[in-house]
Amino acid sequence: MLFASRSFCCLGIRTYQLRTDLFSRSIKLSASATMAFRHKNTRRIEGLDSNVWVEFTKVAADPSIVNLGQGLPDISPPSYVKEELAKAAAVDRLNQYTRGFGHPSLVKALSQVYERVCGRKIDPLTDILVTVGAYGSLFSTIQALIEEGDEVIIIEPFYDCYEPMVKMAGAKPVFIPLRYKNDGNSASSGDWVLEPDELANKFNSKTKAIILNTPHNPIGKVFTREELQVIADLCIKHDTLCISDEVYEWLVYKGNKHIKIATLPGMWERTITIGSAGKTYSVTGWKLGWSIGPQNLIKHLQVVHQNTLYTCSTPLQEALAQAFWIDYKRMDDPDCYFYSLPRELESKRDRMAQLLQEAGLKPVIPDGGYFMIVDVSTLNVDLSDVDEKQPYDYKFVKWMIRSKKLSAIPLSAFCGPETKRQFEKYIRFCFIKKDSTLDAAEAILKNWNKQTA
Amino acid sequence: QTHFLSLSLQAKMSKPVQAQRLEGTDKNIWVEFVKLAATYSKVNLGQGFPDFPPPDFLKESLVRALSGENHMLHQYTRAFGHPPLVKILAQFFGKLLGRDLDPMTNVMVTVGAYQALFCCFQALVDEGDEVIIIEPFFDCYEPMVKMAGGTPVFVPLRPKAPKDGKLMSSADWQLDPAELASKFSERTKAIVLNSPNNPLGKVFSREELELIADLCVKHDVQCISDEVYEWLVYDGKEHIRIASLRGMWDRTIIIGSAGKTFSATGWKVGWTVGPNRLLQHLRTVHQNSVYHCATIAQEAVAQGFQRELELYGTPDSYFVQLPKELQQKRDWLVQSLDAVGMKPIIPEGTYFLVADISKFKSDVPDVPDSDEPYDSRFAKWMVKNKGLAAIPLSAFYSVAHKNNYSHFIRFCFAKEDATLKAANDILQKWKQEKTSP
């Protein structure tokens, strides 16, 4: 009888009764209940509720909009990656919990790949943590090692989550901008540099860590060995940790080399290096990332992980492990996906740059990553009548989405409060897009000057 | 100047590198016991996961998603939950709760129920807040409360002697109403409810839930309701959702799990359901910690729920078949344990069963002044010497109370019949070894 009562019709009757009951009692309750309602947010998330992506992904969700905003590929991941997932999911035990700190075959594969890249032994069990995306690695690292009283240096513009994560850990973000230093005509991401003296002044006894992102989002800068040495010297001098976000590590273009700051002398013991399956294999929706570093730091990240989500998806980790083995075996071969993807993207980069230039814009050609920033002030679009108190680039992107059906991301989303004015004439385009998307963007940009707002 | 710099540098270098929020949260029973089981066990009834596969329809959903033309299923989806999934969850739980739920504001998808719990504590618990935890409890509640700067306040389920020398039931473990009431103070921010309860298998009755609900309303306390085993209830019992009780919807966050619902613990898809006033803060934590959950698993789970919505209440429903199957396995394990002298506490729900191993104590002598609780030493001895893995009940108690119930261990019975038979063989052999001269 109780089984039958589980069907919705009977449930409906019972809950209907419950609802009317609730209603009459809630009238009596509301007077006393609302006064004492203490359901405020906790202090740690105060002021962290807004988010540029929530705002702009909603706006760009309209399929008639050519979406070069959010950084996600609309190209297909390599077929073997998808096949490995199908194979993994067919194995019964791979649908159940795996090892919390990382599926054994995956951490083994990661240790092999990165031993080769770094030229040092990496223990898969103690030196690696698998997380829910690089995002999860950033969170685990910051929660493990950063707290109230600490300062964390963040280089502007920055991937937007660094600031709220540092704040949520109770620490103080200290910003330093990349500055454009070139008198020439063509702008390259390499023209954006840190002022060594300015950087040195940001370090003090409270500086717990600096967050480095190379290749850099959004500018696409690939930090040179000399630039990394400047940062490394300061880290060693002030006993500062380095959180190195290297998700775009494979996406470097001709003439550039990705260098891991952890391989510089004195840096392995103080660096957490973060990587991403999403960016490595064009599978942002798999949400797998990893942190690599010395045991005495990684063990604290593992504690955070075991108290936040404990395990990551088993079948996805297994599939990723198999994909890594396939590419590990051909790391001497140009067909390896780690090299074929940047080749494919380099031509998209060049095409994107050309389209923007033909429209009268000045793009900053990135040395790495799959983003390109461009100064739109040269278009002289008058948005002064738009009432909102938002920065120019926010208003510009919203106008561009509405009137040109093309989306991008405003750069001031990636800046601290002091620097927003400096960057508010720039917007960011993502070019890891299939040819038809870039064709559609081309059509819009070619017609740009012919239409009025 | 150089001297001054090196002094402050010295001070910095003498501090621990890790943040204080990790204090007291580093120990974890699973790391040790999972390793032991992997090394020694022939029959693993320890960690809670099925050794049978997820249902075919779920696997087929994933295959369909993978082989379809939409390769965008490999890219980011909506951060707070893949639209098809939150829509079906809102529909499904809306019906169960008798409410209109908005998929965008009343539902949020998480990386397993584990991450849902984390978001709740981070969103609701500030330094100095108290959180009531009912013992025995799923072990992560305590370190999560601590990591949020809160103070866990424990209240035990106390066993009442069963009637007429019958086997004890999880229903015999109860809260003392006065004792529970005494735990509520002005600092109490939340109470964690887990029904059906891991490890005991207790399914809280309507009266017990009303007791908790009245106190929540009286003291304006929130309820974090971990209902991951909601479908695993036996003997015709009913799982009652505390959020449906008077005054509770506005102050309750319900947590669910695809892993437990669909026997796919490795997929790590969970969710929270609740009022927007609370979920908005969970969204803030989520967008600043993991942000997106894996798309393709969410797509497949959505299809699984779609099927269950259509078959709800019918014999073909997985939510009808799974508890039916598990009840049989429960009864089989109860019989096995009883036959050899381990006294099982019959669980009303979940796929766990706790048994009293007092009759086997002679195998593992007491070690006075040992830091380790007896049941933990017993469980370790058992897996190493008998190849049978189980989890000591002390794992589910606070440090202060770990020795209160020192002769119970927890078995997981979500296992193939062959596994349960193999467990029975081990137990029988063990008993024979004890009784033969």
mmCIF file of N, CA and C in Angstrom, chain A residues 2 6 8 14 18-19 25 36-39 41-44 48-49 51 53 73-74 82 89 92 95-97 135 139 143-144 146-147 164 169 205 207-208 237-239 279 282-287 300 306-311 313-314, chain B residues 12-13 17-21 25-26 28 30 50 53 59 62 71 74-76 98 114 118 122-126 143 148 186 188 219-220 222 233 236-238 244 246 260 263-268 277 281 287-292 294-295 312:
data_model
loop_
_atom_site.group_PDB
_atom_site.id
_atom_site.type_symbol
_atom_site.label_atom_id
_atom_site.label_comp_id
_atom_site.label_asym_id
_atom_site.label_seq_id
_atom_site.Cartn_x
_atom_site.Cartn_y
_atom_site.Cartn_z
ATOM 1 N N LEU A 2 1.975 1.170 0.755
ATOM 2 C CA LEU A 2 2.854 2.341 0.789
ATOM 3 C C LEU A 2 3.549 2.519 -0.557
ATOM 4 N N ARG A 6 3.349 5.843 -3.420
ATOM 5 C CA ARG A 6 4.456 6.605 -3.942
ATOM 6 C C ARG A 6 4.186 7.173 -5.320
ATOM 7 N N PHE A 8 2.628 9.434 -8.146
ATOM 8 C CA PHE A 8 2.448 10.875 -8.033
ATOM 9 C C PHE A 8 1.041 11.302 -7.690
ATOM 10 N N ARG A 14 -1.484 14.088 -0.975
ATOM 11 C CA ARG A 14 -0.882 14.323 0.345
ATOM 12 C C ARG A 14 -0.186 15.665 0.409
ATOM 13 N N LEU A 18 -0.720 18.992 2.617
ATOM 14 C CA LEU A 18 0.413 19.568 3.340
ATOM 15 C C LEU A 18 0.562 21.046 3.010
ATOM 16 N N ARG A 19 0.325 21.352 1.718
ATOM 17 C CA ARG A 19 0.512 22.725 1.270
ATOM 18 C C ARG A 19 -0.504 23.657 1.903
ATOM 19 N N ARG A 25 -0.535 27.802 8.364
ATOM 20 C CA ARG A 25 0.401 27.975 9.486
ATOM 21 C C ARG A 25 1.449 29.030 9.184
ATOM 22 N N ALA A 36 13.682 37.189 12.799
ATOM 23 C CA ALA A 36 14.901 36.544 13.269
ATOM 24 C C ALA A 36 15.701 35.927 12.121
ATOM 25 N N PHE A 37 15.244 36.084 10.900
ATOM 26 C CA PHE A 37 15.889 35.430 9.759
ATOM 27 C C PHE A 37 17.351 35.837 9.638
ATOM 28 N N ARG A 38 18.242 34.879 9.888
ATOM 29 C CA ARG A 38 19.649 35.248 9.875
ATOM 30 C C ARG A 38 20.346 34.744 8.633
ATOM 31 N N HIS A 39 19.598 34.570 7.546
ATOM 32 C CA HIS A 39 20.213 33.893 6.432
ATOM 33 C C HIS A 39 21.032 34.816 5.548
ATOM 34 N N ASN A 41 24.761 35.966 3.937
ATOM 35 C CA ASN A 41 25.906 35.200 3.476
ATOM 36 C C ASN A 41 27.045 35.300 4.498
ATOM 37 N N THR A 42 27.946 34.343 4.427
ATOM 38 C CA THR A 42 29.106 34.374 5.311
ATOM 39 C C THR A 42 30.046 35.491 4.872
ATOM 40 N N ARG A 43 30.898 35.903 5.774
ATOM 41 C CA ARG A 43 31.836 37.001 5.499
ATOM 42 C C ARG A 43 32.763 36.672 4.328
ATOM 43 N N ARG A 44 33.155 35.409 4.223
ATOM 44 C CA ARG A 44 34.173 35.075 3.225
ATOM 45 C C ARG A 44 33.709 35.313 1.805
ATOM 46 N N LEU A 48 31.542 38.904 -3.374
ATOM 47 C CA LEU A 48 32.104 38.053 -4.424
ATOM 48 C C LEU A 48 31.033 37.446 -5.313
ATOM 49 N N ASP A 49 29.819 37.991 -5.226
ATOM 50 C CA ASP A 49 28.730 37.333 -5.942
ATOM 51 C C ASP A 49 28.652 37.673 -7.424
ATOM 52 N N ASN A 51 29.937 38.331 -11.299
ATOM 53 C CA ASN A 51 30.869 37.547 -12.088
ATOM 54 C C ASN A 51 30.659 37.903 -13.548
ATOM 55 N N TRP A 53 31.319 36.408 -16.240
ATOM 56 C CA TRP A 53 30.860 35.356 -17.140
ATOM 57 C C TRP A 53 29.365 35.171 -17.058
ATOM 58 N N PRO A 73 36.325 26.243 -27.079
ATOM 59 C CA PRO A 73 36.463 25.893 -28.496
ATOM 60 C C PRO A 73 35.104 25.521 -29.084
ATOM 61 N N ASP A 74 34.852 25.867 -30.358
ATOM 62 C CA ASP A 74 33.704 25.232 -31.012
ATOM 63 C C ASP A 74 34.209 24.230 -32.061
ATOM 64 N N LYS A 82 37.553 11.322 -27.540
ATOM 65 C CA LYS A 82 36.144 10.942 -27.360
ATOM 66 C C LYS A 82 36.006 9.430 -27.300
ATOM 67 N N ALA A 89 33.907 4.328 -20.069
ATOM 68 C CA ALA A 89 32.575 4.227 -19.463
ATOM 69 C C ALA A 89 31.983 2.827 -19.604
ATOM 70 N N ASP A 92 32.782 -1.508 -16.058
ATOM 71 C CA ASP A 92 31.927 -1.318 -14.882
ATOM 72 C C ASP A 92 32.611 -0.582 -13.737
ATOM 73 N N ASN A 95 33.040 3.211 -13.375
ATOM 74 C CA ASN A 95 31.922 4.100 -13.088
ATOM 75 C C ASN A 95 31.789 4.349 -11.590
ATOM 76 N N GLN A 96 32.741 3.796 -10.807
ATOM 77 C CA GLN A 96 32.706 3.992 -9.353
ATOM 78 C C GLN A 96 33.916 4.796 -8.906
ATOM 79 N N TYR A 97 33.917 5.171 -7.617
ATOM 80 C CA TYR A 97 34.987 5.992 -7.036
ATOM 81 C C TYR A 97 36.384 5.490 -7.398
ATOM 82 N N TYR A 135 40.679 25.501 -12.550
ATOM 83 C CA TYR A 135 39.938 26.337 -11.602
ATOM 84 C C TYR A 135 39.993 25.706 -10.218
ATOM 85 N N PHE A 139 41.811 27.008 -6.736
ATOM 86 C CA PHE A 139 41.088 27.080 -5.471
ATOM 87 C C PHE A 139 41.796 26.266 -4.387
ATOM 88 N N GLN A 143 43.331 28.005 -1.064
ATOM 89 C CA GLN A 143 42.759 27.630 0.227
ATOM 90 C C GLN A 143 43.789 26.939 1.119
ATOM 91 N N ALA A 144 44.716 26.203 0.470
ATOM 92 C CA ALA A 144 45.707 25.451 1.250
ATOM 93 C C ALA A 144 46.792 26.345 1.819
ATOM 94 N N ILE A 146 47.036 30.114 1.477
ATOM 95 C CA ILE A 146 46.833 31.554 1.643
ATOM 96 C C ILE A 146 45.800 31.813 2.731
ATOM 97 N N GLU A 147 46.063 32.823 3.585
ATOM 98 C CA GLU A 147 45.075 33.151 4.614
ATOM 99 C C GLU A 147 45.131 34.618 4.988
ATOM 100 N N PRO A 164 38.810 37.177 -6.622
ATOM 101 C CA PRO A 164 37.858 36.691 -5.621
ATOM 102 C C PRO A 164 38.366 35.488 -4.831
ATOM 103 N N ALA A 169 39.912 33.707 0.580
ATOM 104 C CA ALA A 169 40.850 33.127 1.530
ATOM 105 C C ALA A 169 41.231 34.136 2.612
ATOM 106 N N SER A 205 57.310 41.490 3.499
ATOM 107 C CA SER A 205 57.332 40.301 4.355
ATOM 108 C C SER A 205 55.977 39.604 4.418
ATOM 109 N N THR A 207 54.127 39.116 1.709
ATOM 110 C CA THR A 207 53.804 38.529 0.410
ATOM 111 C C THR A 207 53.931 37.019 0.472
ATOM 112 N N LYS A 208 52.788 36.317 0.453
ATOM 113 C CA LYS A 208 52.828 34.864 0.559
ATOM 114 C C LYS A 208 53.053 34.216 -0.797
ATOM 115 N N LYS A 237 64.242 35.705 -2.851
ATOM 116 C CA LYS A 237 64.678 36.734 -1.892
ATOM 117 C C LYS A 237 63.665 36.908 -0.760
ATOM 118 N N HIS A 238 62.386 36.878 -1.083
ATOM 119 C CA HIS A 238 61.360 37.138 -0.084
ATOM 120 C C HIS A 238 60.670 35.873 0.411
ATOM 121 N N ASP A 239 61.216 34.717 0.048
ATOM 122 C CA ASP A 239 60.618 33.435 0.429
ATOM 123 C C ASP A 239 59.138 33.393 0.075
ATOM 124 N N LYS A 279 42.104 22.739 -21.777
ATOM 125 C CA LYS A 279 42.882 23.523 -22.734
ATOM 126 C C LYS A 279 43.840 22.632 -23.517
ATOM 127 N N SER A 282 41.217 20.440 -25.772
ATOM 128 C CA SER A 282 40.009 21.087 -26.304
ATOM 129 C C SER A 282 38.741 20.433 -25.763
ATOM 130 N N VAL A 283 38.742 20.132 -24.452
ATOM 131 C CA VAL A 283 37.570 19.537 -23.793
ATOM 132 C C VAL A 283 37.262 20.305 -22.518
ATOM 133 N N THR A 284 36.939 21.590 -22.649
ATOM 134 C CA THR A 284 36.719 22.413 -21.454
ATOM 135 C C THR A 284 35.612 21.842 -20.582
ATOM 136 N N GLY A 285 34.697 21.097 -21.174
ATOM 137 C CA GLY A 285 33.566 20.541 -20.424
ATOM 138 C C GLY A 285 33.907 19.295 -19.637
ATOM 139 N N TRP A 286 35.149 18.825 -19.708
ATOM 140 C CA TRP A 286 35.551 17.672 -18.901
ATOM 141 C C TRP A 286 35.935 18.105 -17.491
ATOM 142 N N LYS A 287 36.348 19.369 -17.350
ATOM 143 C CA LYS A 287 36.682 19.904 -16.041
ATOM 144 C C LYS A 287 37.646 18.993 -15.268
ATOM 145 N N HIS A 300 49.276 19.715 1.276
ATOM 146 C CA HIS A 300 48.266 20.624 1.821
ATOM 147 C C HIS A 300 47.122 20.824 0.839
ATOM 148 N N GLN A 306 40.501 16.740 -0.113
ATOM 149 C CA GLN A 306 39.760 15.684 0.582
ATOM 150 C C GLN A 306 38.633 16.264 1.431
ATOM 151 N N ASN A 307 38.658 17.560 1.661
ATOM 152 C CA ASN A 307 37.594 18.201 2.437
ATOM 153 C C ASN A 307 36.696 19.101 1.596
ATOM 154 N N THR A 308 36.851 19.035 0.278
ATOM 155 C CA THR A 308 35.984 19.838 -0.583
ATOM 156 C C THR A 308 35.187 18.981 -1.559
ATOM 157 N N LEU A 309 35.863 18.170 -2.368
ATOM 158 C CA LEU A 309 35.077 17.272 -3.197
ATOM 159 C C LEU A 309 35.600 15.849 -3.287
ATOM 160 N N TYR A 310 36.765 15.654 -2.739
ATOM 161 C CA TYR A 310 37.377 14.346 -2.512
ATOM 162 C C TYR A 310 37.801 13.607 -3.779
ATOM 163 N N THR A 311 36.881 13.220 -4.649
ATOM 164 C CA THR A 311 37.295 12.522 -5.872
ATOM 165 C C THR A 311 36.786 13.258 -7.106
ATOM 166 N N SER A 313 35.848 12.763 -11.370
ATOM 167 C CA SER A 313 35.183 11.748 -12.187
ATOM 168 C C SER A 313 36.142 10.655 -12.644
ATOM 169 N N THR A 314 35.753 9.410 -12.426
ATOM 170 C CA THR A 314 36.614 8.288 -12.806
ATOM 171 C C THR A 314 36.713 8.087 -14.320
ATOM 172 N N LYS B 12 58.841 34.886 8.889
ATOM 173 C CA LYS B 12 57.977 34.318 7.847
ATOM 174 C C LYS B 12 58.309 32.852 7.638
ATOM 175 N N MET B 13 59.613 32.559 7.590
ATOM 176 C CA MET B 13 60.028 31.186 7.284
ATOM 177 C C MET B 13 59.746 30.235 8.440
ATOM 178 N N VAL B 17 53.787 26.746 6.340
ATOM 179 C CA VAL B 17 53.423 27.246 5.018
ATOM 180 C C VAL B 17 51.914 27.157 4.772
ATOM 181 N N GLN B 18 51.260 26.178 5.434
ATOM 182 C CA GLN B 18 49.849 25.975 5.131
ATOM 183 C C GLN B 18 48.968 26.917 5.951
ATOM 184 N N ALA B 19 47.766 27.155 5.429
ATOM 185 C CA ALA B 19 46.815 28.044 6.093
ATOM 186 C C ALA B 19 46.236 27.388 7.344
ATOM 187 N N GLN B 20 45.859 28.229 8.301
ATOM 188 C CA GLN B 20 45.303 27.725 9.563
ATOM 189 C C GLN B 20 43.982 27.004 9.399
ATOM 190 N N ARG B 21 43.266 27.314 8.331
ATOM 191 C CA ARG B 21 41.962 26.685 8.164
ATOM 192 C C ARG B 21 42.071 25.176 8.007
ATOM 193 N N THR B 25 42.063 19.163 10.128
ATOM 194 C CA THR B 25 41.273 18.565 9.041
ATOM 195 C C THR B 25 42.085 17.608 8.183
ATOM 196 N N ASP B 26 43.339 17.380 8.575
ATOM 197 C CA ASP B 26 44.178 16.607 7.665
ATOM 198 C C ASP B 26 43.973 15.097 7.760
ATOM 199 N N ASN B 28 42.283 11.587 7.595
ATOM 200 C CA ASN B 28 41.154 11.087 6.828
ATOM 201 C C ASN B 28 41.201 9.581 6.811
ATOM 202 N N TRP B 30 39.591 7.398 5.136
ATOM 203 C CA TRP B 30 39.447 6.694 3.861
ATOM 204 C C TRP B 30 40.798 6.453 3.219
ATOM 205 N N PRO B 50 28.896 0.548 -5.172
ATOM 206 C CA PRO B 50 28.419 -0.748 -5.685
ATOM 207 C C PRO B 50 29.524 -1.441 -6.472
ATOM 208 N N PRO B 53 27.302 -2.824 -11.973
ATOM 209 C CA PRO B 53 27.352 -1.647 -12.844
ATOM 210 C C PRO B 53 26.147 -0.731 -12.680
ATOM 211 N N LYS B 59 24.037 3.972 -18.858
ATOM 212 C CA LYS B 59 25.216 3.810 -19.713
ATOM 213 C C LYS B 59 24.873 4.168 -21.149
ATOM 214 N N LEU B 62 24.908 7.861 -21.808
ATOM 215 C CA LEU B 62 26.245 8.408 -21.996
ATOM 216 C C LEU B 62 26.753 8.097 -23.399
ATOM 217 N N HIS B 71 29.320 17.886 -30.489
ATOM 218 C CA HIS B 71 30.584 17.808 -29.767
ATOM 219 C C HIS B 71 30.721 18.930 -28.747
ATOM 220 N N HIS B 74 31.336 18.450 -25.023
ATOM 221 C CA HIS B 74 32.662 18.347 -24.428
ATOM 222 C C HIS B 74 33.170 19.714 -23.971
ATOM 223 N N GLN B 75 32.334 20.733 -24.093
ATOM 224 C CA GLN B 75 32.739 22.083 -23.678
ATOM 225 C C GLN B 75 31.905 22.536 -22.478
ATOM 226 N N TYR B 76 32.307 23.668 -21.922
ATOM 227 C CA TYR B 76 31.603 24.232 -20.758
ATOM 228 C C TYR B 76 30.093 24.281 -21.001
ATOM 229 N N GLY B 98 5.840 19.043 -3.772
ATOM 230 C CA GLY B 98 4.587 19.767 -3.933
ATOM 231 C C GLY B 98 4.809 21.258 -4.108
ATOM 232 N N TYR B 114 29.260 15.594 -2.155
ATOM 233 C CA TYR B 114 30.393 16.068 -1.351
ATOM 234 C C TYR B 114 30.615 17.557 -1.578
ATOM 235 N N PHE B 118 30.180 20.955 0.845
ATOM 236 C CA PHE B 118 31.212 21.985 0.987
ATOM 237 C C PHE B 118 30.648 23.372 0.736
ATOM 238 N N GLN B 122 30.566 26.515 3.477
ATOM 239 C CA GLN B 122 31.277 27.744 3.148
ATOM 240 C C GLN B 122 30.324 28.929 3.027
ATOM 241 N N ALA B 123 29.106 28.648 2.562
ATOM 242 C CA ALA B 123 28.135 29.727 2.334
ATOM 243 C C ALA B 123 27.435 30.143 3.618
ATOM 244 N N LEU B 124 27.299 29.223 4.570
ATOM 245 C CA LEU B 124 26.465 29.488 5.738
ATOM 246 C C LEU B 124 27.210 29.604 7.057
ATOM 247 N N VAL B 125 28.399 29.011 7.144
ATOM 248 C CA VAL B 125 29.070 28.928 8.439
ATOM 249 C C VAL B 125 30.232 29.902 8.532
ATOM 250 N N ASP B 126 30.147 30.809 9.470
ATOM 251 C CA ASP B 126 31.203 31.774 9.738
ATOM 252 C C ASP B 126 31.957 31.351 10.988
ATOM 253 N N PRO B 143 35.264 17.904 9.495
ATOM 254 C CA PRO B 143 36.333 18.759 8.950
ATOM 255 C C PRO B 143 35.812 19.905 8.092
ATOM 256 N N ALA B 148 35.444 25.795 7.751
ATOM 257 C CA ALA B 148 34.674 27.033 7.614
ATOM 258 C C ALA B 148 34.772 27.884 8.872
ATOM 259 N N GLU B 186 22.326 30.292 20.884
ATOM 260 C CA GLU B 186 22.194 31.433 19.968
ATOM 261 C C GLU B 186 23.248 31.416 18.897
ATOM 262 N N THR B 188 24.031 28.694 17.260
ATOM 263 C CA THR B 188 23.779 27.598 16.330
ATOM 264 C C THR B 188 23.316 28.125 14.984
ATOM 265 N N HIS B 219 14.692 28.244 16.918
ATOM 266 C CA HIS B 219 15.997 28.896 17.074
ATOM 267 C C HIS B 219 16.505 29.536 15.794
ATOM 268 N N ASP B 220 15.669 29.577 14.777
ATOM 269 C CA ASP B 220 16.060 30.135 13.487
ATOM 270 C C ASP B 220 17.368 29.525 12.978
ATOM 271 N N GLN B 222 19.300 26.819 10.285
ATOM 272 C CA GLN B 222 19.151 26.222 8.958
ATOM 273 C C GLN B 222 19.412 24.729 8.998
ATOM 274 N N VAL B 233 15.221 2.823 0.710
ATOM 275 C CA VAL B 233 14.500 2.572 1.950
ATOM 276 C C VAL B 233 13.775 1.242 1.819
ATOM 277 N N GLY B 236 8.945 -1.181 3.098
ATOM 278 C CA GLY B 236 7.798 -0.303 2.894
ATOM 279 C C GLY B 236 7.879 1.013 3.634
ATOM 280 N N LYS B 237 9.064 1.319 4.179
ATOM 281 C CA LYS B 237 9.209 2.590 4.895
ATOM 282 C C LYS B 237 9.171 3.751 3.901
ATOM 283 N N GLU B 238 8.939 4.956 4.438
ATOM 284 C CA GLU B 238 8.871 6.120 3.573
ATOM 285 C C GLU B 238 9.992 7.097 3.904
ATOM 286 N N SER B 244 9.689 19.474 3.495
ATOM 287 C CA SER B 244 8.242 19.528 3.283
ATOM 288 C C SER B 244 7.480 19.752 4.579
ATOM 289 N N ARG B 246 6.432 21.879 8.053
ATOM 290 C CA ARG B 246 6.078 23.276 8.243
ATOM 291 C C ARG B 246 7.255 24.117 8.686
ATOM 292 N N LYS B 260 24.652 7.846 -5.942
ATOM 293 C CA LYS B 260 23.873 6.901 -5.147
ATOM 294 C C LYS B 260 22.554 6.569 -5.817
ATOM 295 N N SER B 263 23.711 4.408 -8.987
ATOM 296 C CA SER B 263 24.801 3.430 -8.814
ATOM 297 C C SER B 263 26.009 3.762 -9.691
ATOM 298 N N ALA B 264 26.356 5.046 -9.721
ATOM 299 C CA ALA B 264 27.493 5.495 -10.546
ATOM 300 C C ALA B 264 28.323 6.483 -9.743
ATOM 301 N N THR B 265 28.876 6.028 -8.636
ATOM 302 C CA THR B 265 29.577 6.933 -7.718
ATOM 303 C C THR B 265 30.749 7.646 -8.398
ATOM 304 N N GLY B 266 31.307 7.045 -9.421
ATOM 305 C CA GLY B 266 32.463 7.651 -10.098
ATOM 306 C C GLY B 266 32.108 8.791 -11.031
ATOM 307 N N TRP B 267 30.819 9.058 -11.216
ATOM 308 C CA TRP B 267 30.436 10.146 -12.117
ATOM 309 C C TRP B 267 30.510 11.507 -11.426
ATOM 310 N N LYS B 268 30.390 11.498 -10.097
ATOM 311 C CA LYS B 268 30.510 12.732 -9.334
ATOM 312 C C LYS B 268 29.582 13.836 -9.853
ATOM 313 N N ARG B 277 16.965 32.287 -1.732
ATOM 314 C CA ARG B 277 17.615 33.072 -0.689
ATOM 315 C C ARG B 277 18.859 32.359 -0.135
ATOM 316 N N HIS B 281 23.742 32.039 -2.276
ATOM 317 C CA HIS B 281 25.047 32.035 -1.610
ATOM 318 C C HIS B 281 25.849 30.789 -1.971
ATOM 319 N N GLN B 287 30.846 29.442 -7.825
ATOM 320 C CA GLN B 287 31.502 30.148 -8.932
ATOM 321 C C GLN B 287 32.910 30.596 -8.552
ATOM 322 N N ASN B 288 33.238 30.549 -7.280
ATOM 323 C CA ASN B 288 34.587 30.917 -6.856
ATOM 324 C C ASN B 288 35.415 29.719 -6.413
ATOM 325 N N SER B 289 34.926 28.523 -6.663
ATOM 326 C CA SER B 289 35.695 27.335 -6.282
ATOM 327 C C SER B 289 35.868 26.338 -7.428
ATOM 328 N N VAL B 290 34.799 25.797 -7.993
ATOM 329 C CA VAL B 290 34.975 24.936 -9.168
ATOM 330 C C VAL B 290 34.317 25.485 -10.429
ATOM 331 N N TYR B 291 33.322 26.280 -10.228
ATOM 332 C CA TYR B 291 32.596 26.980 -11.279
ATOM 333 C C TYR B 291 31.741 26.090 -12.167
ATOM 334 N N HIS B 292 32.360 25.283 -13.032
ATOM 335 C CA HIS B 292 31.548 24.421 -13.887
ATOM 336 C C HIS B 292 31.700 22.972 -13.461
ATOM 337 N N ALA B 294 31.308 18.871 -14.988
ATOM 338 C CA ALA B 294 31.492 18.200 -16.284
ATOM 339 C C ALA B 294 30.161 18.106 -17.021
ATOM 340 N N THR B 295 30.188 18.488 -18.298
ATOM 341 C CA THR B 295 28.959 18.593 -19.080
ATOM 342 C C THR B 295 28.343 17.245 -19.417
ATOM 343 N N TYR B 312 7.903 6.690 -13.033
ATOM 344 C CA TYR B 312 7.799 6.842 -11.580
ATOM 345 C C TYR B 312 6.663 6.029 -10.980
#
